[in-house]
Amino acid sequence: MMTRAYSLLSGLSRQGLAANRALCKTGVAALGVTGLILAGCADQSGTSGMGAVSAPATQATSHKVGVLLPLSGNNAALGHELLAGVQLALGGEGLPPDMQMDVHDTAAIGGAASATSAALQAGDGILLGPLTSGDTAVAAPAAQAAGIPVLAFTSDITQGRPGVWVMGITPEEQVQQLVAQAKRDGRQHFAALLPDNALGHAMGNGLVSACRDQGLAAPTIAYHNGTADGITQTLRQLSGYDARVVAVKQAMPSNPVPGATTTSGNPSEVSGLTELPKVAQLPASLAAALGQDPNQPAAPIAQPGQAPNGAATLVAPAAPQVTLGAPPFDALLLADIGLGLKNVLDALVVTQVNMPDVRIMGPGLWASFASKLGAIKGAWYAAPDPTSRQAFVTRFMARNHHMPKPLADMSYDAATAALTVARSGVPGYPAESLTRPGGFAGVDGTFTLLPDGRVRRALGVFEVIGNGSDARMISTPVQARTGTSG
């Protein structure tokens, strides 16, 4: 099954720019090596421009479509991919006679300010783009002053406002879907272990909003510094590790700890991650509390490829396994990928934060390597249904002779919304038409533009299977909601 990854970050805050730049330099952003595309990479060009943007007073009746994209410079490849999505949507027959594309390069001299000024002077009735949060912040005020709507290709939810829509699939929207599904699953106490970066804080803010929207208790959120020790110590505090050790000590030697469970994982299945030790050692603090040698093997860890069907088998334990009771939460949100995820998986083993006591949830970025996540079999992430994209992929490849990158989906959707409104016969692109309750038919399902600048999409919830298999969809996407607080 084709997986679907998509842009999540568009310069969500200055705090995340350094990470965005590093990913851009490695080619991850532009080439989609891991399926992660950071629309915020374009912010490094320094060409946004802060000059005054002039705009004529009356343009609201035009159906001309202004397209603001980086078509030169470091992010030209992303810009041209987005432009291809717009051209596919608007390249067919039956366009209204006054609907034309007016394309402007936000990476040219003058940056987004000059591109926006040129589009408004040309009489464009709607703007598709810009790509980044920074460019959107430059373009939006002049467009709003002229009464021209903006469908921006950022995922920075802070740029959304009346008349300016955030077209990217946001971390906040993913978390809303996960919390709703987890609540249906009986989960009531939510926590998060998140990286102290832009994505982590967006996921954390989304969890706060989602728990409030679902009538749940406020979640406990902890941010880590990314180091192995830092992650372990943060999760130790978050999971009430010391208190759980005390409970085990008081219950030993013969009384079982109520609710105590453990599971074994196989983090070595995560592509490119370092193997955990084949036999786990007791954490020194737990061993000391229990009066045991911390170097004594304590628990078997699943090893890959030892069963005929390819499933993991267990190494026989050298000593009785010591288990802790469940932590004070039954759902845990993560946001790490790569080495950070490997360190989180290690910490989950050490602190005995296990499924099914705790439902692990993560970002849609996991879709690009879900088959490698056997260590957290049963974990969830929210993403569009990949089968919805097949018709778009076929059309795009026929026209452009390559597989569409995920950003093209977003620009195609924006252009489709503009085309649908223009075909309705109304002058220009009024907000009441753009925010129609039924939404629009997008590449990955229905999407709805909300009056406050947010975009609601039909996302499904996927469960990790592991053993080299794609995740399975456990919650079918439904028509996007027309209103959620947050």
Tab-separated table of C-alpha atoms in Angstrom, residues 28-471:
chain	number	residue	atom	x	y	z
A	28	VAL	CA	15.582	15.394	3.223
A	29	ALA	CA	13.195	18.256	2.600
A	30	ALA	CA	13.569	18.668	-1.113
A	31	LEU	CA	13.973	15.018	-2.071
A	32	GLY	CA	11.470	13.436	0.310
A	33	VAL	CA	14.027	10.829	1.433
A	34	THR	CA	12.016	10.017	4.539
A	35	GLY	CA	8.711	11.445	3.399
A	36	LEU	CA	9.283	14.528	5.540
A	37	ILE	CA	8.852	17.786	3.655
A	38	LEU	CA	9.396	20.971	5.581
A	39	ALA	CA	7.725	23.915	3.917
A	40	GLY	CA	9.647	26.116	6.322
A	41	CYS	CA	12.905	25.381	4.511
A	42	ALA	CA	12.243	28.285	2.198
A	43	ASP	CA	12.562	30.700	5.093
A	44	GLN	CA	16.337	30.372	4.929
A	45	SER	CA	16.492	32.262	1.634
A	46	GLY	CA	16.161	35.603	3.359
A	47	THR	CA	14.199	37.034	0.412
A	48	SER	CA	10.799	37.451	2.000
A	49	GLY	CA	11.175	41.202	1.906
A	50	MET	CA	9.568	43.595	4.311
A	51	GLY	CA	8.912	46.530	1.977
A	52	ALA	CA	5.540	48.238	1.749
A	53	VAL	CA	2.974	46.373	-0.340
A	54	SER	CA	0.567	48.512	-2.303
A	55	ALA	CA	-2.824	47.196	-3.325
A	56	PRO	CA	-5.715	48.621	-5.302
A	57	ALA	CA	-8.916	49.017	-3.350
A	58	THR	CA	-11.303	46.994	-5.527
A	59	GLN	CA	-10.478	43.500	-6.746
A	60	ALA	CA	-13.047	41.318	-5.021
A	61	THR	CA	-14.942	40.324	-8.197
A	62	SER	CA	-11.988	38.865	-10.116
A	63	HIS	CA	-11.554	35.146	-10.770
A	64	LYS	CA	-7.866	35.470	-11.653
A	65	VAL	CA	-5.742	33.124	-9.550
A	66	GLY	CA	-2.479	34.476	-8.170
A	67	VAL	CA	0.146	31.816	-7.430
A	68	LEU	CA	2.968	32.801	-5.060
A	69	LEU	CA	5.805	30.248	-4.988
A	70	PRO	CA	9.618	30.037	-4.775
A	71	LEU	CA	10.439	29.292	-8.422
A	72	SER	CA	14.140	30.091	-8.111
A	73	GLY	CA	16.726	29.724	-5.384
A	74	ASN	CA	17.158	26.920	-2.878
A	75	ASN	CA	13.547	25.793	-2.885
A	76	ALA	CA	12.782	26.044	-6.579
A	77	ALA	CA	12.149	22.278	-6.779
A	78	LEU	CA	9.446	22.525	-4.124
A	79	GLY	CA	7.954	25.562	-5.819
A	80	HIS	CA	7.749	23.899	-9.217
A	81	GLU	CA	6.179	20.778	-7.698
A	82	LEU	CA	3.514	22.926	-6.081
A	83	LEU	CA	2.992	24.782	-9.356
A	84	ALA	CA	2.487	21.454	-11.131
A	85	GLY	CA	-0.320	20.655	-8.711
A	86	VAL	CA	-2.048	23.963	-9.458
A	87	GLN	CA	-1.620	23.504	-13.205
A	88	LEU	CA	-3.142	20.031	-13.054
A	89	ALA	CA	-6.220	21.329	-11.256
A	90	LEU	CA	-6.690	24.294	-13.565
A	91	GLY	CA	-5.458	22.723	-16.804
A	92	GLY	CA	-8.650	21.033	-17.927
A	93	GLU	CA	-11.572	22.194	-19.986
A	94	GLY	CA	-14.547	24.157	-18.750
A	95	LEU	CA	-12.725	26.908	-16.853
A	96	PRO	CA	-14.705	30.113	-16.357
A	97	PRO	CA	-13.621	32.544	-19.093
A	98	ASP	CA	-12.132	35.024	-16.616
A	99	MET	CA	-10.153	32.408	-14.664
A	100	GLN	CA	-6.456	32.673	-15.433
A	101	MET	CA	-3.268	31.821	-13.558
A	102	ASP	CA	-0.922	34.654	-12.596
A	103	VAL	CA	2.352	33.177	-11.266
A	104	HIS	CA	4.906	35.105	-9.185
A	105	ASP	CA	8.287	34.037	-7.785
A	106	THR	CA	8.594	34.714	-4.052
A	107	ALA	CA	12.342	33.971	-4.213
A	108	ALA	CA	13.031	36.735	-6.739
A	109	ILE	CA	14.282	40.190	-5.810
A	110	GLY	CA	11.864	41.759	-3.339
A	111	GLY	CA	10.671	38.372	-2.080
A	112	ALA	CA	7.125	37.689	-1.002
A	113	ALA	CA	6.321	41.375	-0.592
A	114	SER	CA	7.052	42.188	-4.237
A	115	ALA	CA	5.313	39.040	-5.451
A	116	THR	CA	2.198	39.890	-3.464
A	117	SER	CA	2.211	43.483	-4.684
A	118	ALA	CA	2.461	42.338	-8.300
A	119	ALA	CA	-0.393	39.862	-7.860
A	120	LEU	CA	-2.682	42.451	-6.321
A	121	GLN	CA	-1.822	45.037	-8.963
A	122	ALA	CA	-2.635	42.426	-11.633
A	123	GLY	CA	-6.148	42.142	-10.230
A	124	ASP	CA	-5.924	38.589	-8.868
A	125	GLY	CA	-8.990	37.572	-6.893
A	126	ILE	CA	-7.370	34.858	-4.769
A	127	LEU	CA	-3.797	33.968	-3.809
A	128	LEU	CA	-2.549	30.366	-3.700
A	129	GLY	CA	0.601	30.326	-1.549
A	130	PRO	CA	3.073	31.376	-0.328
A	131	LEU	CA	4.968	28.296	0.773
A	132	THR	CA	6.377	29.280	4.149
A	133	SER	CA	5.158	30.720	7.398
A	134	GLY	CA	7.493	33.703	7.026
A	135	ASP	CA	6.331	34.522	3.521
A	136	THR	CA	2.708	34.100	4.555
A	137	ALA	CA	3.212	36.613	7.360
A	138	VAL	CA	4.521	39.088	4.759
A	139	ALA	CA	1.838	38.489	2.114
A	140	ALA	CA	-1.282	38.129	4.229
A	141	PRO	CA	-1.734	41.694	5.581
A	142	ALA	CA	-1.793	43.324	2.134
A	143	ALA	CA	-4.097	40.639	0.758
A	144	GLN	CA	-6.464	41.041	3.671
A	145	ALA	CA	-6.487	44.803	3.252
A	146	ALA	CA	-7.473	44.298	-0.390
A	147	GLY	CA	-10.162	41.766	0.495
A	148	ILE	CA	-8.306	38.958	-1.316
A	149	PRO	CA	-8.351	35.481	0.295
A	150	VAL	CA	-5.119	33.560	0.755
A	151	LEU	CA	-4.772	29.758	0.689
A	152	ALA	CA	-1.243	29.398	2.089
A	153	PHE	CA	0.855	26.246	1.794
A	154	THR	CA	2.196	26.438	5.322
A	155	SER	CA	1.253	24.155	8.202
A	156	ASP	CA	1.863	26.850	10.805
A	157	ILE	CA	-1.530	27.128	12.424
A	158	THR	CA	-0.613	30.512	13.920
A	159	GLN	CA	-0.804	32.019	10.416
A	160	GLY	CA	-4.469	31.049	10.081
A	161	ARG	CA	-6.994	33.867	10.477
A	162	PRO	CA	-10.177	35.051	8.742
A	163	GLY	CA	-9.296	35.304	5.071
A	164	VAL	CA	-6.006	33.366	5.395
A	165	TRP	CA	-6.197	29.573	5.412
A	166	VAL	CA	-3.459	27.116	6.422
A	167	MET	CA	-3.613	24.351	3.807
A	168	GLY	CA	-0.986	22.032	5.303
A	169	ILE	CA	-2.024	19.065	7.433
A	170	THR	CA	-1.232	20.388	10.876
A	171	PRO	CA	0.033	18.489	13.903
A	172	GLU	CA	-2.939	19.881	15.822
A	173	GLU	CA	-5.418	18.244	13.456
A	174	GLN	CA	-3.643	14.889	13.716
A	175	VAL	CA	-3.768	15.005	17.505
A	176	GLN	CA	-7.481	15.834	17.450
A	177	GLN	CA	-8.134	12.635	15.497
A	178	LEU	CA	-5.919	10.524	17.765
A	179	VAL	CA	-7.485	11.765	20.988
A	180	ALA	CA	-11.004	11.237	19.664
A	181	GLN	CA	-10.159	7.642	18.713
A	182	ALA	CA	-8.375	7.004	22.009
A	183	LYS	CA	-11.373	8.277	23.947
A	184	ARG	CA	-13.590	5.862	22.020
A	185	ASP	CA	-11.088	3.178	23.027
A	186	GLY	CA	-11.672	4.010	26.693
A	187	ARG	CA	-8.537	6.085	27.322
A	188	GLN	CA	-9.029	8.873	29.843
A	189	HIS	CA	-5.609	10.056	31.057
A	190	PHE	CA	-3.299	11.541	28.453
A	191	ALA	CA	0.376	12.453	28.618
A	192	ALA	CA	3.032	13.451	26.091
A	193	LEU	CA	6.795	13.002	25.804
A	194	LEU	CA	7.835	15.445	23.098
A	195	PRO	CA	10.986	16.978	21.641
A	196	ASP	CA	11.625	20.581	22.638
A	197	ASN	CA	11.268	21.888	19.097
A	198	ALA	CA	8.614	23.371	16.829
A	199	LEU	CA	6.925	20.057	15.994
A	200	GLY	CA	6.945	18.952	19.622
A	201	HIS	CA	5.308	22.142	20.831
A	202	ALA	CA	2.726	22.031	18.036
A	203	MET	CA	1.818	18.469	19.041
A	204	GLY	CA	1.701	19.490	22.701
A	205	ASN	CA	-0.565	22.445	22.007
A	206	GLY	CA	-2.760	20.165	19.931
A	207	LEU	CA	-3.048	17.690	22.808
A	208	VAL	CA	-4.123	20.415	25.210
A	209	SER	CA	-6.798	21.593	22.769
A	210	ALA	CA	-7.954	18.085	21.904
A	211	CYS	CA	-8.356	17.033	25.537
A	212	ARG	CA	-10.331	20.187	26.208
A	213	ASP	CA	-12.521	19.613	23.150
A	214	GLN	CA	-13.160	15.991	24.170
A	215	GLY	CA	-14.050	16.891	27.771
A	216	LEU	CA	-10.996	15.096	29.162
A	217	ALA	CA	-8.691	16.074	32.000
A	218	ALA	CA	-5.786	18.325	31.085
A	219	PRO	CA	-2.849	16.241	29.820
A	220	THR	CA	0.586	16.055	31.417
A	221	ILE	CA	3.199	17.179	28.890
A	222	ALA	CA	6.978	16.891	29.192
A	223	TYR	CA	9.553	18.170	26.688
A	224	HIS	CA	12.974	16.545	26.356
A	225	ASN	CA	16.329	17.786	25.056
A	226	GLY	CA	16.843	14.917	22.595
A	227	THR	CA	19.710	13.142	24.372
A	228	ALA	CA	19.322	9.543	25.485
A	229	ASP	CA	19.852	10.429	29.140
A	230	GLY	CA	17.570	13.437	28.934
A	231	ILE	CA	14.762	11.415	27.373
A	232	THR	CA	15.075	8.631	29.942
A	233	GLN	CA	15.088	11.021	32.880
A	234	THR	CA	12.138	12.972	31.515
A	235	LEU	CA	10.096	9.818	30.976
A	236	ARG	CA	11.127	8.543	34.403
A	237	GLN	CA	9.525	11.612	35.986
A	238	LEU	CA	6.529	11.612	33.652
A	239	SER	CA	5.769	7.935	34.292
A	240	GLY	CA	6.092	8.098	38.085
A	241	TYR	CA	8.928	5.587	37.851
A	242	ASP	CA	10.257	6.061	41.396
A	243	ALA	CA	6.816	5.665	42.955
A	244	ARG	CA	6.241	2.521	40.930
A	245	VAL	CA	9.555	1.115	42.135
A	246	VAL	CA	8.519	1.786	45.729
A	247	ALA	CA	5.248	-0.033	45.079
A	248	VAL	CA	7.133	-3.078	43.789
A	249	LYS	CA	9.499	-3.056	46.747
A	250	GLN	CA	6.599	-2.923	49.189
A	251	ALA	CA	4.804	-5.739	47.383
A	252	MET	CA	7.771	-8.124	47.187
A	253	PRO	CA	8.496	-10.920	47.547
A	254	SER	CA	5.148	-12.649	47.242
A	255	ASN	CA	2.435	-10.088	46.594
A	256	PRO	CA	1.927	-9.167	42.936
A	257	VAL	CA	1.664	-5.521	41.968
A	258	PRO	CA	-1.917	-4.793	40.814
A	259	GLY	CA	-1.974	-4.055	37.117
A	260	ALA	CA	1.742	-4.747	36.625
A	261	THR	CA	2.489	-5.758	33.047
A	262	THR	CA	5.408	-5.775	30.663
A	263	THR	CA	5.826	-6.270	26.976
A	264	SER	CA	8.950	-6.802	24.933
A	265	GLY	CA	9.697	-4.732	21.857
A	266	ASN	CA	12.058	-4.879	18.937
A	267	PRO	CA	13.453	-1.389	18.278
A	268	SER	CA	15.995	-2.878	15.887
A	269	GLU	CA	13.190	-3.030	13.335
A	270	VAL	CA	13.218	0.753	13.034
A	271	SER	CA	15.252	1.446	9.932
A	272	GLY	CA	18.681	2.818	10.680
A	273	LEU	CA	18.388	2.695	14.438
A	274	THR	CA	20.975	1.148	16.763
A	275	GLU	CA	20.029	-2.213	18.276
A	276	LEU	CA	19.086	-2.367	21.904
A	277	PRO	CA	20.953	-4.915	24.021
A	278	LYS	CA	19.701	-8.440	23.423
A	279	VAL	CA	19.063	-8.914	27.122
A	280	ALA	CA	17.846	-5.891	29.058
A	281	GLN	CA	19.611	-4.958	32.296
A	282	LEU	CA	17.754	-3.699	35.315
A	283	PRO	CA	17.983	0.081	35.702
A	284	ALA	CA	20.467	0.772	38.509
A	285	SER	CA	17.857	2.567	40.629
A	286	LEU	CA	15.377	-0.311	40.334
A	287	ALA	CA	18.075	-2.898	41.047
A	288	ALA	CA	19.206	-0.987	44.122
A	289	ALA	CA	15.673	-0.639	45.391
A	290	LEU	CA	15.132	-4.374	44.996
A	291	GLY	CA	18.524	-5.353	46.409
A	292	GLN	CA	19.720	-6.948	43.169
A	293	ASP	CA	22.845	-6.675	41.035
A	294	PRO	CA	22.156	-4.035	38.350
A	295	ASN	CA	24.220	-6.064	35.870
A	296	GLN	CA	21.979	-9.122	36.272
A	297	PRO	CA	19.835	-9.691	33.148
A	298	ALA	CA	16.230	-9.074	34.071
A	299	ALA	CA	13.924	-9.273	31.105
A	300	PRO	CA	13.887	-10.945	27.711
A	301	ILE	CA	13.867	-8.697	24.671
A	302	ALA	CA	12.323	-9.826	21.394
A	303	GLN	CA	14.820	-10.771	18.688
A	304	PRO	CA	14.004	-10.533	14.988
A	305	GLY	CA	13.962	-13.325	12.433
A	306	GLN	CA	14.058	-16.355	14.720
A	307	ALA	CA	10.591	-17.708	14.069
A	308	PRO	CA	9.674	-19.520	10.818
A	309	ASN	CA	7.058	-16.886	9.986
A	310	GLY	CA	9.518	-14.041	10.512
A	311	ALA	CA	8.053	-12.997	13.846
A	312	ALA	CA	10.305	-12.198	16.777
A	313	THR	CA	11.059	-14.808	19.405
A	314	LEU	CA	12.256	-14.322	22.965
A	315	VAL	CA	15.623	-14.946	24.533
A	316	ALA	CA	15.151	-17.067	27.633
A	317	PRO	CA	15.467	-14.896	30.743
A	318	ALA	CA	18.423	-15.504	33.020
A	319	ALA	CA	16.447	-14.338	36.042
A	320	PRO	CA	12.822	-13.759	36.999
A	321	GLN	CA	11.408	-10.666	35.282
A	322	VAL	CA	10.658	-7.731	37.602
A	323	THR	CA	7.626	-5.729	36.546
A	324	LEU	CA	6.276	-2.360	37.564
A	325	GLY	CA	2.694	-1.236	37.775
A	326	ALA	CA	1.128	0.935	35.105
A	327	PRO	CA	2.092	4.635	34.911
A	328	PRO	CA	-0.405	7.403	35.791
A	329	PHE	CA	-1.595	7.740	32.174
A	330	ASP	CA	-3.148	5.366	29.682
A	331	ALA	CA	-2.269	7.203	26.457
A	332	LEU	CA	1.115	8.688	25.568
A	333	LEU	CA	1.761	11.034	22.646
A	334	LEU	CA	5.200	11.044	20.972
A	335	ALA	CA	6.605	13.140	18.132
A	336	ASP	CA	10.169	11.920	17.533
A	337	ILE	CA	11.605	10.320	14.424
A	338	GLY	CA	15.090	9.005	13.626
A	339	LEU	CA	17.616	8.857	16.443
A	340	GLY	CA	15.273	10.677	18.782
A	341	LEU	CA	12.695	7.908	18.314
A	342	LYS	CA	15.316	5.255	18.990
A	343	ASN	CA	16.156	6.980	22.287
A	344	VAL	CA	12.475	7.189	23.183
A	345	LEU	CA	12.010	3.482	22.499
A	346	ASP	CA	14.949	2.707	24.773
A	347	ALA	CA	13.409	4.851	27.503
A	348	LEU	CA	10.041	3.098	27.162
A	349	VAL	CA	11.773	-0.232	27.839
A	350	VAL	CA	13.792	1.068	30.782
A	351	THR	CA	10.812	2.728	32.472
A	352	GLN	CA	8.414	-0.099	31.577
A	353	VAL	CA	5.860	2.085	29.842
A	354	ASN	CA	4.160	-0.689	27.932
A	355	MET	CA	1.185	-1.425	25.768
A	356	PRO	CA	-1.607	-2.346	26.273
A	357	ASP	CA	-1.560	-0.422	29.572
A	358	VAL	CA	-0.572	2.676	27.593
A	359	ARG	CA	-1.677	3.477	24.062
A	360	ILE	CA	1.296	4.961	22.198
A	361	MET	CA	0.410	7.657	19.627
A	362	GLY	CA	2.647	9.561	17.239
A	363	PRO	CA	2.878	11.924	14.257
A	364	GLY	CA	1.748	11.191	10.738
A	365	LEU	CA	5.420	11.246	9.749
A	366	TRP	CA	5.509	7.660	11.012
A	367	ALA	CA	3.540	6.646	7.914
A	368	SER	CA	6.730	6.676	5.847
A	369	PHE	CA	8.356	3.930	7.962
A	370	ALA	CA	5.428	2.300	9.774
A	371	SER	CA	6.512	-1.158	8.617
A	372	LYS	CA	9.716	-0.741	10.669
A	373	LEU	CA	7.992	0.131	13.947
A	374	GLY	CA	7.497	-3.370	15.323
A	375	ALA	CA	8.931	-2.235	18.671
A	376	ILE	CA	5.727	-0.296	19.272
A	377	LYS	CA	3.279	-2.643	17.634
A	378	GLY	CA	-0.196	-1.299	18.299
A	379	ALA	CA	0.848	2.366	18.225
A	380	TRP	CA	-1.330	4.841	16.346
A	381	TYR	CA	-0.846	7.783	14.034
A	382	ALA	CA	-3.319	9.881	12.022
A	383	ALA	CA	-2.998	10.364	8.259
A	384	PRO	CA	-5.095	10.491	5.088
A	385	ASP	CA	-6.249	7.270	3.487
A	386	PRO	CA	-3.470	6.515	0.956
A	387	THR	CA	-5.901	4.792	-1.405
A	388	SER	CA	-7.717	8.113	-1.935
A	389	ARG	CA	-4.664	9.470	-3.755
A	390	GLN	CA	-4.466	6.942	-6.583
A	391	ALA	CA	-6.538	8.834	-9.161
A	392	PHE	CA	-4.524	12.008	-8.551
A	393	VAL	CA	-1.229	10.124	-8.870
A	394	THR	CA	-2.296	8.650	-12.211
A	395	ARG	CA	-3.281	12.047	-13.636
A	396	PHE	CA	-0.179	13.778	-12.298
A	397	MET	CA	2.193	11.158	-13.722
A	398	ALA	CA	0.519	11.309	-17.121
A	399	ARG	CA	1.122	15.046	-17.275
A	400	ASN	CA	4.461	15.411	-15.456
A	401	HIS	CA	6.107	11.972	-15.916
A	402	HIS	CA	7.105	11.511	-12.277
A	403	MET	CA	5.454	10.584	-9.007
A	404	PRO	CA	3.972	13.635	-7.303
A	405	LYS	CA	5.642	14.772	-4.130
A	406	PRO	CA	3.193	15.234	-1.249
A	407	LEU	CA	3.217	19.028	-1.473
A	408	ALA	CA	1.548	18.775	-4.881
A	409	ASP	CA	-1.543	17.346	-3.187
A	410	MET	CA	-1.897	20.522	-1.158
A	411	SER	CA	-1.585	22.931	-4.095
A	412	TYR	CA	-3.988	20.824	-6.145
A	413	ASP	CA	-6.524	21.027	-3.322
A	414	ALA	CA	-6.163	24.806	-3.063
A	415	ALA	CA	-6.652	25.240	-6.807
A	416	THR	CA	-9.634	22.871	-6.742
A	417	ALA	CA	-11.311	24.998	-4.074
A	418	ALA	CA	-10.762	28.120	-6.183
A	419	LEU	CA	-12.107	26.412	-9.305
A	420	THR	CA	-15.190	25.116	-7.497
A	421	VAL	CA	-16.058	28.594	-6.203
A	422	ALA	CA	-15.411	30.244	-9.576
A	423	ARG	CA	-17.668	27.740	-11.336
A	424	SER	CA	-20.483	28.505	-8.899
A	425	GLY	CA	-20.970	31.841	-10.629
A	426	VAL	CA	-20.402	34.134	-7.637
A	427	PRO	CA	-18.240	37.231	-8.184
A	428	GLY	CA	-14.729	36.705	-6.868
A	429	TYR	CA	-14.049	34.346	-3.985
A	430	PRO	CA	-16.302	35.364	-1.080
A	431	ALA	CA	-15.610	33.852	2.347
A	432	GLU	CA	-19.094	32.345	2.567
A	433	SER	CA	-18.391	30.317	-0.588
A	434	LEU	CA	-14.914	29.229	0.482
A	435	THR	CA	-16.221	28.118	3.893
A	436	ARG	CA	-19.227	26.226	2.599
A	437	PRO	CA	-20.231	23.474	5.068
A	438	GLY	CA	-19.869	20.637	2.561
A	439	GLY	CA	-16.245	21.463	1.926
A	440	PHE	CA	-14.354	20.414	-1.199
A	441	ALA	CA	-13.264	17.122	-2.747
A	442	GLY	CA	-9.499	16.940	-2.270
A	443	VAL	CA	-6.750	14.521	-3.245
A	444	ASP	CA	-6.922	12.713	0.101
A	445	GLY	CA	-10.616	13.205	0.838
A	446	THR	CA	-12.910	16.004	1.850
A	447	PHE	CA	-11.462	19.176	3.314
A	448	THR	CA	-13.302	22.141	4.796
A	449	LEU	CA	-12.108	25.714	5.207
A	450	LEU	CA	-13.205	27.108	8.569
A	451	PRO	CA	-13.933	30.820	9.087
A	452	ASP	CA	-10.983	31.235	11.465
A	453	GLY	CA	-8.383	30.121	8.912
A	454	ARG	CA	-8.044	26.486	9.906
A	455	VAL	CA	-8.606	23.620	7.476
A	456	ARG	CA	-10.249	20.387	8.540
A	457	ARG	CA	-9.362	17.245	6.604
A	458	ALA	CA	-10.656	13.690	6.618
A	459	LEU	CA	-7.896	11.779	8.402
A	460	GLY	CA	-7.918	8.133	9.386
A	461	VAL	CA	-6.211	6.549	12.389
A	462	PHE	CA	-3.647	3.857	11.552
A	463	GLU	CA	-2.297	1.121	13.825
A	464	VAL	CA	1.278	-0.151	13.557
A	465	ILE	CA	1.490	-3.875	12.789
A	466	GLY	CA	5.258	-4.332	12.462
A	467	ASN	CA	6.960	-7.407	10.971
A	468	GLY	CA	7.494	-5.489	7.739
A	469	SER	CA	3.790	-4.874	7.185
A	470	ASP	CA	2.149	-1.534	6.473
A	471	ALA	CA	0.002	-0.051	9.203
